[in-house]
mmCIF file of C-alpha atoms and ligand atoms in Angstrom:
data_model
loop_
_atom_site.group_PDB
_atom_site.id
_atom_site.type_symbol
_atom_site.label_atom_id
_atom_site.label_comp_id
_atom_site.label_asym_id
_atom_site.label_seq_id
_atom_site.Cartn_x
_atom_site.Cartn_y
_atom_site.Cartn_z
ATOM 1 C CA MET A 1376 11.447 -7.486 7.368
ATOM 2 C CA ILE A 1377 11.146 -10.925 5.885
ATOM 3 C CA THR A 1378 12.904 -13.796 7.637
ATOM 4 C CA ILE A 1379 13.989 -17.039 6.001
ATOM 5 C CA SER A 1380 15.439 -20.225 7.482
ATOM 6 C CA MET A 1381 16.351 -23.668 6.248
ATOM 7 C CA LEU A 1382 14.639 -26.025 8.637
ATOM 8 C CA ARG A 1383 11.258 -26.120 10.171
ATOM 9 C CA PRO A 1384 10.580 -25.729 13.087
ATOM 10 C CA PRO A 1385 13.924 -24.101 14.134
ATOM 11 C CA ARG A 1386 13.648 -20.448 13.217
ATOM 12 C CA PRO A 1387 11.944 -18.562 10.492
ATOM 13 C CA LEU A 1388 14.322 -17.944 7.721
ATOM 14 C CA LEU A 1389 13.468 -15.252 5.370
ATOM 15 C CA PHE A 1390 11.714 -12.097 5.961
ATOM 16 C CA ILE A 1391 10.557 -9.525 8.084
ATOM 17 C CA ALA A 1392 10.375 -9.834 11.648
ATOM 18 C CA ASN A 1393 10.125 -7.494 14.446
ATOM 19 C CA HIS A 1394 7.727 -4.747 15.318
ATOM 20 C CA ARG A 1395 9.733 -2.177 13.395
ATOM 21 C CA SER A 1396 10.350 -4.059 10.193
ATOM 22 C CA GLY A 1397 8.607 -5.898 7.401
ATOM 23 C CA VAL A 1398 6.647 -4.161 4.667
ATOM 24 C CA PRO A 1399 4.934 -1.012 5.932
ATOM 25 C CA CYS A 1400 1.385 0.020 5.259
ATOM 26 C CA SER A 1401 0.889 3.287 3.401
ATOM 27 C CA SER A 1402 -1.463 6.177 2.977
ATOM 28 C CA ALA A 1403 -1.740 7.318 -0.636
ATOM 29 C CA ASN A 1404 -2.900 10.630 -2.137
ATOM 30 C CA ILE A 1405 -2.670 12.830 1.052
ATOM 31 C CA GLY A 1406 -5.450 14.972 -0.440
ATOM 32 C CA PRO A 1407 -4.514 16.352 -3.868
ATOM 33 C CA GLY A 1408 -1.841 13.796 -4.857
ATOM 34 C CA PHE A 1409 -4.112 11.181 -6.424
ATOM 35 C CA ASP A 1410 -1.948 8.302 -7.740
ATOM 36 C CA VAL A 1411 1.161 10.416 -7.098
ATOM 37 C CA ILE A 1412 2.189 10.664 -3.442
ATOM 38 C CA GLY A 1413 2.280 8.114 -0.651
ATOM 39 C CA LEU A 1414 3.440 7.954 2.941
ATOM 40 C CA ALA A 1415 4.733 4.704 4.477
ATOM 41 C CA LEU A 1416 3.426 4.259 8.007
ATOM 42 C CA SER A 1417 4.423 2.228 11.040
ATOM 43 C CA VAL A 1418 2.235 -0.888 10.738
ATOM 44 C CA TYR A 1419 4.179 -3.758 9.179
ATOM 45 C CA LEU A 1420 3.236 -6.869 7.236
ATOM 46 C CA GLU A 1421 5.625 -9.700 8.146
ATOM 47 C CA LEU A 1422 6.423 -12.949 6.404
ATOM 48 C CA GLN A 1423 8.299 -15.781 8.067
ATOM 49 C CA VAL A 1424 9.555 -18.227 5.484
ATOM 50 C CA THR A 1425 10.939 -21.655 6.317
ATOM 51 C CA PHE A 1426 12.015 -24.639 4.278
ATOM 52 C CA ALA A 1427 11.431 -28.178 5.521
ATOM 53 C CA SER A 1428 14.148 -30.656 4.648
ATOM 54 C CA THR A 1429 11.515 -33.319 3.989
ATOM 55 C CA SER A 1430 7.917 -32.646 3.086
ATOM 56 C CA PRO A 1431 5.147 -34.219 1.025
ATOM 57 C CA ARG A 1432 5.110 -33.095 -2.610
ATOM 58 C CA LEU A 1433 2.508 -30.393 -3.081
ATOM 59 C CA PRO A 1434 1.544 -28.933 -6.463
ATOM 60 C CA LEU A 1435 3.472 -25.714 -5.921
ATOM 61 C CA ASN A 1436 5.648 -26.872 -2.988
ATOM 62 C CA CYS A 1437 4.202 -24.203 -0.733
ATOM 63 C CA THR A 1438 2.041 -24.110 2.377
ATOM 64 C CA ILE A 1439 0.718 -20.949 4.002
ATOM 65 C CA THR A 1440 -0.442 -20.013 7.482
ATOM 66 C CA TYR A 1441 -1.834 -16.626 8.430
ATOM 67 C CA GLU A 1442 -2.531 -14.504 11.476
ATOM 68 C CA GLY A 1443 -3.885 -10.997 11.905
ATOM 69 C CA GLN A 1444 -6.246 -8.869 9.855
ATOM 70 C CA GLY A 1445 -8.301 -10.881 7.401
ATOM 71 C CA ALA A 1446 -7.532 -14.244 9.050
ATOM 72 C CA GLY A 1447 -10.251 -16.660 7.965
ATOM 73 C CA GLU A 1448 -11.066 -14.661 4.840
ATOM 74 C CA VAL A 1449 -7.710 -14.492 3.041
ATOM 75 C CA ASP A 1450 -7.068 -17.408 0.693
ATOM 76 C CA LEU A 1451 -4.263 -19.695 1.851
ATOM 77 C CA VAL A 1452 -3.759 -21.571 -1.417
ATOM 78 C CA ALA A 1453 -0.437 -20.645 -2.992
ATOM 79 C CA ASP A 1454 -1.741 -19.709 -6.435
ATOM 80 C CA ARG A 1455 -4.686 -17.741 -5.015
ATOM 81 C CA ASN A 1456 -3.100 -15.821 -2.135
ATOM 82 C CA LEU A 1457 -1.959 -12.389 -3.356
ATOM 83 C CA ILE A 1458 1.484 -12.648 -1.725
ATOM 84 C CA THR A 1459 2.442 -16.121 -2.921
ATOM 85 C CA ARG A 1460 0.758 -15.607 -6.297
ATOM 86 C CA THR A 1461 2.909 -12.550 -6.805
ATOM 87 C CA ALA A 1462 6.013 -14.485 -5.735
ATOM 88 C CA LEU A 1463 5.123 -17.199 -8.275
ATOM 89 C CA TYR A 1464 4.852 -14.570 -11.000
ATOM 90 C CA VAL A 1465 8.384 -13.395 -10.217
ATOM 91 C CA LEU A 1466 9.718 -16.963 -10.049
ATOM 92 C CA ARG A 1467 8.074 -17.932 -13.346
ATOM 93 C CA CYS A 1468 9.504 -14.889 -15.099
ATOM 94 C CA HIS A 1469 12.871 -16.376 -14.153
ATOM 95 C CA GLY A 1470 12.179 -19.911 -15.328
ATOM 96 C CA GLN A 1471 11.256 -21.320 -11.896
ATOM 97 C CA HIS A 1472 7.780 -22.824 -12.023
ATOM 98 C CA ALA A 1473 7.182 -23.586 -8.357
ATOM 99 C CA PHE A 1474 8.501 -22.748 -4.900
ATOM 100 C CA PRO A 1475 11.540 -24.613 -3.568
ATOM 101 C CA CYS A 1476 10.489 -27.944 -2.018
ATOM 102 C CA GLY A 1477 8.990 -27.671 1.449
ATOM 103 C CA THR A 1478 8.461 -23.894 1.444
ATOM 104 C CA HIS A 1479 6.258 -22.648 4.248
ATOM 105 C CA VAL A 1480 5.155 -19.016 4.410
ATOM 106 C CA HIS A 1481 3.710 -17.687 7.644
ATOM 107 C CA ILE A 1482 1.992 -14.321 7.107
ATOM 108 C CA ILE A 1483 1.515 -11.932 10.022
ATOM 109 C CA ASN A 1484 -0.684 -9.098 8.848
ATOM 110 C CA PRO A 1485 -1.731 -6.252 11.146
ATOM 111 C CA ILE A 1486 -2.754 -4.024 8.178
ATOM 112 C CA PRO A 1487 -6.553 -3.825 7.885
ATOM 113 C CA LEU A 1488 -7.814 -4.957 4.482
ATOM 114 C CA GLY A 1489 -9.724 -2.690 2.129
ATOM 115 C CA ARG A 1490 -9.483 0.374 4.373
ATOM 116 C CA GLY A 1491 -7.168 2.627 2.354
ATOM 117 C CA LEU A 1492 -3.980 1.740 4.211
ATOM 118 C CA GLY A 1493 -2.275 -0.039 1.346
ATOM 119 C CA SER A 1494 -2.716 -3.658 2.452
ATOM 120 C CA SER A 1495 -2.626 -4.867 -1.154
ATOM 121 C CA GLY A 1496 0.397 -2.686 -1.962
ATOM 122 C CA ALA A 1497 2.260 -4.164 1.019
ATOM 123 C CA ALA A 1498 1.200 -7.693 0.000
ATOM 124 C CA VAL A 1499 2.462 -7.167 -3.556
ATOM 125 C CA VAL A 1500 5.791 -5.741 -2.362
ATOM 126 C CA ALA A 1501 6.156 -8.667 0.061
ATOM 127 C CA GLY A 1502 5.321 -11.117 -2.740
ATOM 128 C CA VAL A 1503 7.897 -9.715 -5.155
ATOM 129 C CA MET A 1504 10.563 -9.684 -2.436
ATOM 130 C CA LEU A 1505 9.622 -13.229 -1.476
ATOM 131 C CA GLY A 1506 10.048 -14.385 -5.081
ATOM 132 C CA SER A 1507 13.352 -12.570 -5.372
ATOM 133 C CA GLU A 1508 14.706 -14.077 -2.130
ATOM 134 C CA ILE A 1509 13.640 -17.675 -2.492
ATOM 135 C CA GLY A 1510 14.469 -17.738 -6.199
ATOM 136 C CA LYS A 1511 17.908 -16.284 -5.326
ATOM 137 C CA LEU A 1512 17.303 -13.608 -7.945
ATOM 138 C CA GLY A 1513 18.865 -10.684 -6.092
ATOM 139 C CA LEU A 1514 16.459 -8.154 -7.600
ATOM 140 C CA ALA A 1515 17.362 -4.561 -6.735
ATOM 141 C CA LYS A 1516 14.606 -2.233 -5.508
ATOM 142 C CA PRO A 1517 14.103 -0.420 -8.858
ATOM 143 C CA ARG A 1518 13.455 -3.796 -10.532
ATOM 144 C CA ILE A 1519 11.245 -4.890 -7.636
ATOM 145 C CA LEU A 1520 9.199 -1.747 -8.297
ATOM 146 C CA ASP A 1521 8.759 -2.803 -11.946
ATOM 147 C CA PHE A 1522 7.378 -6.184 -10.869
ATOM 148 C CA CYS A 1523 5.076 -4.538 -8.310
ATOM 149 C CA LEU A 1524 3.727 -2.175 -10.961
ATOM 150 C CA MET A 1525 2.744 -5.060 -13.229
ATOM 151 C CA ILE A 1526 0.306 -6.058 -10.473
ATOM 152 C CA GLU A 1527 -0.686 -2.944 -8.483
ATOM 153 C CA ARG A 1528 -0.814 -0.417 -11.278
ATOM 154 C CA HIS A 1529 -0.920 2.850 -9.357
ATOM 155 C CA PRO A 1530 2.575 3.591 -8.020
ATOM 156 C CA ASP A 1531 1.860 5.594 -4.841
ATOM 157 C CA ASN A 1532 1.329 2.716 -2.345
ATOM 158 C CA VAL A 1533 3.933 0.299 -3.666
ATOM 159 C CA ALA A 1534 6.690 2.920 -3.908
ATOM 160 C CA ALA A 1535 5.990 4.081 -0.338
ATOM 161 C CA ALA A 1536 5.905 0.500 0.987
ATOM 162 C CA LEU A 1537 9.068 -0.472 -0.863
ATOM 163 C CA TYR A 1538 11.220 2.592 -0.264
ATOM 164 C CA GLY A 1539 9.636 3.967 2.929
ATOM 165 C CA GLY A 1540 9.012 7.572 3.937
ATOM 166 C CA PHE A 1541 7.074 10.220 2.035
ATOM 167 C CA VAL A 1542 7.387 9.637 -1.698
ATOM 168 C CA GLY A 1543 6.309 11.128 -4.998
ATOM 169 C CA THR A 1544 5.960 8.868 -8.027
ATOM 170 C CA TYR A 1545 5.214 8.845 -11.723
ATOM 171 C CA LEU A 1546 4.838 6.209 -14.398
ATOM 172 C CA ASN A 1547 7.279 6.619 -17.288
ATOM 173 C CA GLU A 1548 6.142 7.051 -20.870
ATOM 174 C CA LEU A 1549 7.281 3.725 -22.307
ATOM 175 C CA ASP A 1550 7.714 2.863 -25.963
ATOM 176 C CA PRO A 1551 4.562 1.337 -27.498
ATOM 177 C CA GLU A 1552 5.748 -2.262 -27.182
ATOM 178 C CA ASP A 1553 6.663 -1.883 -23.503
ATOM 179 C CA MET A 1554 3.480 0.078 -22.854
ATOM 180 C CA ALA A 1555 1.426 -2.791 -24.269
ATOM 181 C CA ARG A 1556 3.320 -5.252 -22.024
ATOM 182 C CA LYS A 1557 2.720 -3.107 -18.947
ATOM 183 C CA GLU A 1558 -0.985 -3.022 -19.730
ATOM 184 C CA ILE A 1559 -1.424 -6.758 -20.210
ATOM 185 C CA PRO A 1560 -4.516 -7.858 -18.238
ATOM 186 C CA LEU A 1561 -3.696 -8.883 -14.687
ATOM 187 C CA SER A 1562 -5.180 -12.316 -15.368
ATOM 188 C CA GLU A 1563 -2.325 -12.946 -17.810
ATOM 189 C CA VAL A 1564 0.348 -11.622 -15.466
ATOM 190 C CA LEU A 1565 -0.428 -13.584 -12.333
ATOM 191 C CA PRO A 1566 -0.287 -17.391 -12.491
ATOM 192 C CA ALA A 1567 -3.525 -19.183 -13.186
ATOM 193 C CA PRO A 1568 -5.435 -19.955 -9.983
ATOM 194 C CA ALA A 1569 -5.914 -23.506 -8.722
ATOM 195 C CA GLY A 1570 -7.292 -25.793 -11.336
ATOM 196 C CA GLY A 1571 -5.479 -23.950 -14.096
ATOM 197 C CA GLU A 1572 -2.487 -25.988 -15.215
ATOM 198 C CA ASP A 1573 0.899 -24.347 -15.273
ATOM 199 C CA THR A 1574 1.606 -24.249 -19.004
ATOM 200 C CA GLY A 1575 5.333 -24.040 -18.411
ATOM 201 C CA LEU A 1576 5.333 -20.788 -20.386
ATOM 202 C CA SER A 1577 6.878 -17.716 -18.795
ATOM 203 C CA PRO A 1578 4.463 -14.886 -18.005
ATOM 204 C CA PRO A 1579 5.114 -11.396 -19.403
ATOM 205 C CA GLU A 1580 8.186 -9.842 -17.794
ATOM 206 C CA PRO A 1581 7.864 -6.229 -16.751
ATOM 207 C CA PRO A 1582 9.468 -3.625 -18.994
ATOM 208 C CA LEU A 1583 12.455 -1.881 -17.403
ATOM 209 C CA GLY A 1584 11.791 1.362 -15.541
ATOM 210 C CA ILE A 1585 7.978 1.434 -15.436
ATOM 211 C CA GLY A 1586 7.898 3.869 -12.571
ATOM 212 C CA HIS A 1587 10.032 6.494 -10.908
ATOM 213 C CA TYR A 1588 9.995 7.790 -7.359
ATOM 214 C CA ILE A 1589 11.563 10.482 -5.214
ATOM 215 C CA LYS A 1590 11.631 10.848 -1.423
ATOM 216 C CA PHE A 1591 10.497 14.112 0.125
ATOM 217 C CA GLN A 1592 11.375 15.491 3.531
ATOM 218 C CA TRP A 1593 8.952 14.885 6.378
ATOM 219 C CA ALA A 1594 8.998 17.203 9.388
ATOM 220 C CA PRO A 1595 9.684 15.032 12.472
ATOM 221 C CA GLU A 1596 6.946 16.630 14.573
ATOM 222 C CA ILE A 1597 4.185 15.574 12.151
ATOM 223 C CA LYS A 1598 2.352 12.392 13.164
ATOM 224 C CA ALA A 1599 -0.458 10.582 11.365
ATOM 225 C CA VAL A 1600 -3.736 9.780 13.082
ATOM 226 C CA ALA A 1601 -5.577 7.047 11.176
ATOM 227 C CA ILE A 1602 -9.298 6.698 11.949
ATOM 228 C CA ILE A 1603 -10.290 3.313 10.568
ATOM 229 C CA PRO A 1604 -14.006 2.553 10.049
ATOM 230 C CA ASP A 1605 -15.212 -1.008 10.504
ATOM 231 C CA PHE A 1606 -16.196 -1.495 6.871
ATOM 232 C CA GLU A 1607 -14.236 -2.152 3.699
ATOM 233 C CA VAL A 1608 -14.178 -0.224 0.440
ATOM 234 C CA SER A 1609 -12.231 -2.114 -2.189
ATOM 235 C CA THR A 1610 -9.837 0.084 -4.123
ATOM 236 C CA ALA A 1611 -11.211 -1.267 -7.392
ATOM 237 C CA LYS A 1612 -14.726 -0.125 -6.454
ATOM 238 C CA ALA A 1613 -13.485 3.271 -5.255
ATOM 239 C CA ARG A 1614 -11.710 3.810 -8.587
ATOM 240 C CA LYS A 1615 -14.839 2.945 -10.565
ATOM 241 C CA VAL A 1616 -16.733 5.934 -9.105
ATOM 242 C CA LEU A 1617 -14.169 8.399 -10.487
ATOM 243 C CA PRO A 1618 -14.852 10.256 -13.719
ATOM 244 C CA GLU A 1619 -12.895 9.579 -16.915
ATOM 245 C CA SER A 1620 -12.081 13.269 -17.392
ATOM 246 C CA TYR A 1621 -11.831 16.449 -15.306
ATOM 247 C CA SER A 1622 -12.228 20.156 -15.901
ATOM 248 C CA ARG A 1623 -9.072 22.235 -16.277
ATOM 249 C CA LYS A 1624 -10.183 24.193 -13.196
ATOM 250 C CA ASP A 1625 -10.238 21.100 -10.962
ATOM 251 C CA VAL A 1626 -6.939 19.756 -12.273
ATOM 252 C CA THR A 1627 -5.258 23.141 -11.751
ATOM 253 C CA PHE A 1628 -6.738 23.311 -8.240
ATOM 254 C CA ASN A 1629 -5.052 20.017 -7.324
ATOM 255 C CA MET A 1630 -1.729 20.736 -9.027
ATOM 256 C CA GLN A 1631 -1.399 24.091 -7.254
ATOM 257 C CA ARG A 1632 -1.913 22.432 -3.898
ATOM 258 C CA LEU A 1633 0.212 19.356 -4.558
ATOM 259 C CA ALA A 1634 3.252 21.413 -5.559
ATOM 260 C CA LEU A 1635 3.145 23.297 -2.257
ATOM 261 C CA LEU A 1636 2.165 20.344 -0.070
ATOM 262 C CA THR A 1637 5.248 18.239 -0.799
ATOM 263 C CA THR A 1638 7.493 21.031 0.509
ATOM 264 C CA ALA A 1639 5.160 22.210 3.281
ATOM 265 C CA LEU A 1640 5.167 18.770 4.970
ATOM 266 C CA GLY A 1641 8.957 18.892 5.242
ATOM 267 C CA GLN A 1642 9.161 22.281 6.928
ATOM 268 C CA SER A 1643 9.749 22.673 10.676
ATOM 269 C CA PRO A 1644 7.749 24.039 12.297
ATOM 270 C CA PRO A 1645 4.896 23.050 9.978
ATOM 271 C CA ASP A 1646 2.440 25.755 8.955
ATOM 272 C CA PRO A 1647 -1.132 24.515 9.693
ATOM 273 C CA ASN A 1648 -2.877 27.065 7.505
ATOM 274 C CA LEU A 1649 -0.733 26.296 4.492
ATOM 275 C CA ILE A 1650 -0.952 22.509 4.957
ATOM 276 C CA TYR A 1651 -4.689 22.486 5.592
ATOM 277 C CA GLN A 1652 -5.350 24.385 2.354
ATOM 278 C CA ALA A 1653 -2.743 22.381 0.423
ATOM 279 C CA MET A 1654 -4.478 19.116 1.387
ATOM 280 C CA GLN A 1655 -7.750 20.054 -0.330
ATOM 281 C CA ASP A 1656 -8.704 17.923 -3.311
ATOM 282 C CA LYS A 1657 -11.166 18.004 -6.211
ATOM 283 C CA VAL A 1658 -10.078 14.878 -8.066
ATOM 284 C CA HIS A 1659 -11.095 11.888 -5.966
ATOM 285 C CA GLN A 1660 -12.559 12.712 -2.535
ATOM 286 C CA PRO A 1661 -15.725 14.463 -3.807
ATOM 287 C CA TYR A 1662 -16.625 11.388 -5.860
ATOM 288 C CA ARG A 1663 -15.889 8.898 -3.109
ATOM 289 C CA LYS A 1664 -18.213 10.530 -0.583
ATOM 290 C CA ARG A 1665 -21.056 8.300 -1.729
ATOM 291 C CA LEU A 1666 -19.096 5.263 -0.579
ATOM 292 C CA ILE A 1667 -18.215 6.759 2.795
ATOM 293 C CA PRO A 1668 -21.074 8.182 4.887
ATOM 294 C CA GLY A 1669 -20.053 11.367 6.738
ATOM 295 C CA LEU A 1670 -16.905 11.963 4.649
ATOM 296 C CA THR A 1671 -17.744 15.485 3.475
ATOM 297 C CA GLU A 1672 -18.865 16.633 6.924
ATOM 298 C CA ILE A 1673 -15.725 15.221 8.567
ATOM 299 C CA LEU A 1674 -13.373 16.823 6.053
ATOM 300 C CA GLN A 1675 -15.120 20.170 6.433
ATOM 301 C CA SER A 1676 -15.564 20.246 10.195
ATOM 302 C CA VAL A 1677 -12.107 19.215 11.405
ATOM 303 C CA THR A 1678 -9.808 22.205 10.852
ATOM 304 C CA PRO A 1679 -6.755 23.791 12.499
ATOM 305 C CA SER A 1680 -9.064 26.354 14.164
ATOM 306 C CA SER A 1681 -11.537 23.787 15.504
ATOM 307 C CA HIS A 1682 -8.832 21.277 16.562
ATOM 308 C CA ARG A 1683 -5.563 22.470 18.095
ATOM 309 C CA GLY A 1684 -2.572 20.649 16.608
ATOM 310 C CA LEU A 1685 -4.320 19.645 13.380
ATOM 311 C CA LEU A 1686 -2.428 20.353 10.164
ATOM 312 C CA GLY A 1687 -4.603 18.720 7.538
ATOM 313 C CA ILE A 1688 -7.140 15.993 6.925
ATOM 314 C CA CYS A 1689 -7.928 13.719 3.984
ATOM 315 C CA LEU A 1690 -9.170 10.342 2.882
ATOM 316 C CA SER A 1691 -6.395 7.762 3.231
ATOM 317 C CA GLY A 1692 -5.899 6.122 -0.164
ATOM 318 C CA ALA A 1693 -9.255 5.080 -1.569
ATOM 319 C CA GLY A 1694 -10.777 5.085 1.942
ATOM 320 C CA PRO A 1695 -12.686 4.622 4.101
ATOM 321 C CA THR A 1696 -9.888 5.478 6.595
ATOM 322 C CA ILE A 1697 -9.461 9.161 7.418
ATOM 323 C CA LEU A 1698 -5.914 10.457 7.814
ATOM 324 C CA ALA A 1699 -5.399 13.476 10.068
ATOM 325 C CA LEU A 1700 -1.902 14.965 10.160
ATOM 326 C CA ALA A 1701 -1.176 16.677 13.464
ATOM 327 C CA THR A 1702 1.544 17.768 15.862
ATOM 328 C CA GLU A 1703 -0.401 17.336 19.156
ATOM 329 C CA ASN A 1704 -3.872 16.718 20.597
ATOM 330 C CA PHE A 1705 -4.063 13.405 18.742
ATOM 331 C CA GLU A 1706 -6.666 11.722 20.924
ATOM 332 C CA LYS A 1707 -9.092 14.652 20.783
ATOM 333 C CA ILE A 1708 -8.790 14.882 17.011
ATOM 334 C CA ALA A 1709 -9.333 11.141 16.652
ATOM 335 C CA THR A 1710 -12.267 10.910 19.035
ATOM 336 C CA SER A 1711 -14.151 13.743 17.395
ATOM 337 C CA ILE A 1712 -13.884 11.947 14.038
ATOM 338 C CA VAL A 1713 -14.850 8.617 15.631
ATOM 339 C CA LYS A 1714 -17.876 10.386 17.128
ATOM 340 C CA ARG A 1715 -18.883 11.888 13.780
ATOM 341 C CA PHE A 1716 -18.713 8.457 12.121
ATOM 342 C CA GLY A 1717 -20.769 7.180 15.082
ATOM 343 C CA GLN A 1718 -23.612 9.481 14.007
ATOM 344 C CA GLU A 1719 -23.697 7.491 10.760
ATOM 345 C CA GLY A 1720 -23.853 4.229 12.719
ATOM 346 C CA ILE A 1721 -20.210 3.431 11.887
ATOM 347 C CA THR A 1722 -17.762 2.296 14.551
ATOM 348 C CA CYS A 1723 -14.043 2.929 14.175
ATOM 349 C CA GLU A 1724 -10.722 2.243 15.764
ATOM 350 C CA TRP A 1725 -7.918 4.772 15.586
ATOM 351 C CA LYS A 1726 -4.131 4.554 15.592
ATOM 352 C CA LEU A 1727 -1.373 7.077 16.056
ATOM 353 C CA LEU A 1728 1.232 6.283 13.400
ATOM 354 C CA GLU A 1729 4.617 7.561 12.341
ATOM 355 C CA PRO A 1730 6.354 7.544 8.974
ATOM 356 C CA ALA A 1731 8.142 4.240 8.303
ATOM 357 C CA GLU A 1732 11.381 5.566 6.891
ATOM 358 C CA ASP A 1733 13.087 2.294 5.954
ATOM 359 C CA GLY A 1734 10.511 0.740 3.672
ATOM 360 C CA ALA A 1735 10.560 -3.004 3.045
ATOM 361 C CA THR A 1736 13.343 -5.020 4.668
ATOM 362 C CA VAL A 1737 14.515 -8.631 4.591
ATOM 363 C CA ALA A 1738 16.400 -10.490 7.318
ATOM 364 C CA LYS A 1739 18.016 -13.883 6.969
ATOM 365 C CA THR A 1740 18.555 -15.977 10.066
HETATM 366 N N1 ADP B 2995 -1.605 -9.876 3.594
HETATM 367 C C1 ADP B 2995 -2.399 -10.194 2.559
HETATM 368 N N2 ADP B 2995 -2.445 -11.461 2.123
HETATM 369 C C2 ADP B 2995 -3.233 -11.789 1.084
HETATM 370 N N3 ADP B 2995 -4.042 -10.916 0.442
HETATM 371 C C3 ADP B 2995 -4.041 -9.649 0.843
HETATM 372 C C4 ADP B 2995 -3.218 -9.216 1.919
HETATM 373 N N4 ADP B 2995 -3.420 -7.905 2.095
HETATM 374 C C5 ADP B 2995 -4.331 -7.530 1.167
HETATM 375 N N5 ADP B 2995 -4.705 -8.560 0.412
HETATM 376 C C6 ADP B 2995 -5.699 -8.554 -0.684
HETATM 377 O O1 ADP B 2995 -5.929 -7.203 -1.064
HETATM 378 C C7 ADP B 2995 -7.320 -6.861 -0.868
HETATM 379 C C8 ADP B 2995 -7.448 -5.440 -0.393
HETATM 380 O O2 ADP B 2995 -6.912 -4.591 -1.364
HETATM 381 P P1 ADP B 2995 -7.517 -3.177 -1.689
HETATM 382 O O3 ADP B 2995 -8.957 -3.281 -2.077
HETATM 383 O O4 ADP B 2995 -6.600 -2.544 -2.680
HETATM 384 O O5 ADP B 2995 -7.484 -2.392 -0.312
HETATM 385 P P2 ADP B 2995 -6.287 -1.732 0.509
HETATM 386 O O6 ADP B 2995 -5.016 -1.964 -0.261
HETATM 387 O O7 ADP B 2995 -6.666 -0.305 0.598
HETATM 388 O O8 ADP B 2995 -6.297 -2.389 1.847
HETATM 389 C C9 ADP B 2995 -7.809 -7.870 0.153
HETATM 390 O O9 ADP B 2995 -9.201 -8.059 0.064
HETATM 391 C C10 ADP B 2995 -7.017 -9.116 -0.223
HETATM 392 O O10 ADP B 2995 -7.617 -9.753 -1.323
HETATM 393 N N1 LIG B 2996 -4.184 6.323 -5.590
HETATM 394 C C1 LIG B 2996 -4.973 5.162 -5.255
HETATM 395 C C2 LIG B 2996 -4.565 4.710 -3.873
HETATM 396 C C3 LIG B 2996 -5.325 3.516 -3.359
HETATM 397 O O1 LIG B 2996 -4.844 3.233 -2.068
HETATM 398 P P1 LIG B 2996 -5.453 2.051 -1.171
HETATM 399 O O2 LIG B 2996 -4.642 2.065 0.067
HETATM 400 O O3 LIG B 2996 -6.885 2.399 -0.939
HETATM 401 O O4 LIG B 2996 -5.291 0.789 -1.966
HETATM 402 C C4 LIG B 2996 -6.459 5.538 -5.250
HETATM 403 O O5 LIG B 2996 -6.796 6.549 -4.658
HETATM 404 O O6 LIG B 2996 -7.248 4.812 -5.882
#
């Protein structure tokens, strides 16, 4: 949830604000669903937004404070921080060239950065919702998705974070003019970083209906064990190692599994043999193994027969986090993966997570 309030210090006013609300993290791909499926999970980015009645004039009228993952490394300048930069993009598309006077955004981020748990997707969703709220734009979720997709261009994380639950997504075939607008370089979409003067011109607005999503069922007994290594793999780097084209055999392999997986994860009781096989992938994981020591061995050695309760295992998003879906025996499953990473000299933490059904929420106080 995002909480907003009018005076500082009293209470945060806009956005997001208890342990079960905010913008959830997400695990994309779930094996074969590269750039297609995503699962929102129960770790939430929060923003607390306040407006001071009097404050010194700042270039963009916005100050930022930050706690949690990435504190000390995340930029706290309004036109460089991903969340506020995104909010500025939304505001500028609507003729507002700065934040309202005295805006203060406090970011509470428990989502680890660059680990494949959708921290950037959550930040972009939070930024678009922030822009919509403080600009009093009243954007509905489908339009919020359009704005998100101008910035994070694969739809799986942002749709999961925005709508919650287990989602499938696609990008629409737009007419050539809209397609060109959607593909405008990011540097022209987001406002110029500090030093760059605001030209007063509006940035490119997103075309209508860039992406589409649908929510699938999720069997209530299935939990997600996230094993999070202590190193980052940026999504951009993990996309660069992928090939430009694939063989028909590999594409068919993934499509066959993906079609079954989306139904299999909604069935109670879940069928471990079906899910384990349906979570195999030939499109991204084999290429990403060179960025993640031990990945192949972990994916091959943790199975429903070796680990009671396990349903399936995959790379979470672009990695390096491993996502194990299971119905029981969570600690044993997690510790054996932590141990295997340990053999590569990599330490990890692990978390037992649940689907975040509600997606992104805003609260006004
Ligand atoms: N809460 C946040 N505030 C500002 N920037 C963020 C936040 N979360 C993520 N980011 C930005 O996104 C980057 C990570 O994105 P990415 O490489 O896509 O990894 P992932 O989304 O898998 O965590 C961070 O290095 C940071 O620049
Ligand atoms: N489909 C994308 C998902 C990236 O997710 P992230 O959480 O690592 O940002 C990909 O696999 O590149």
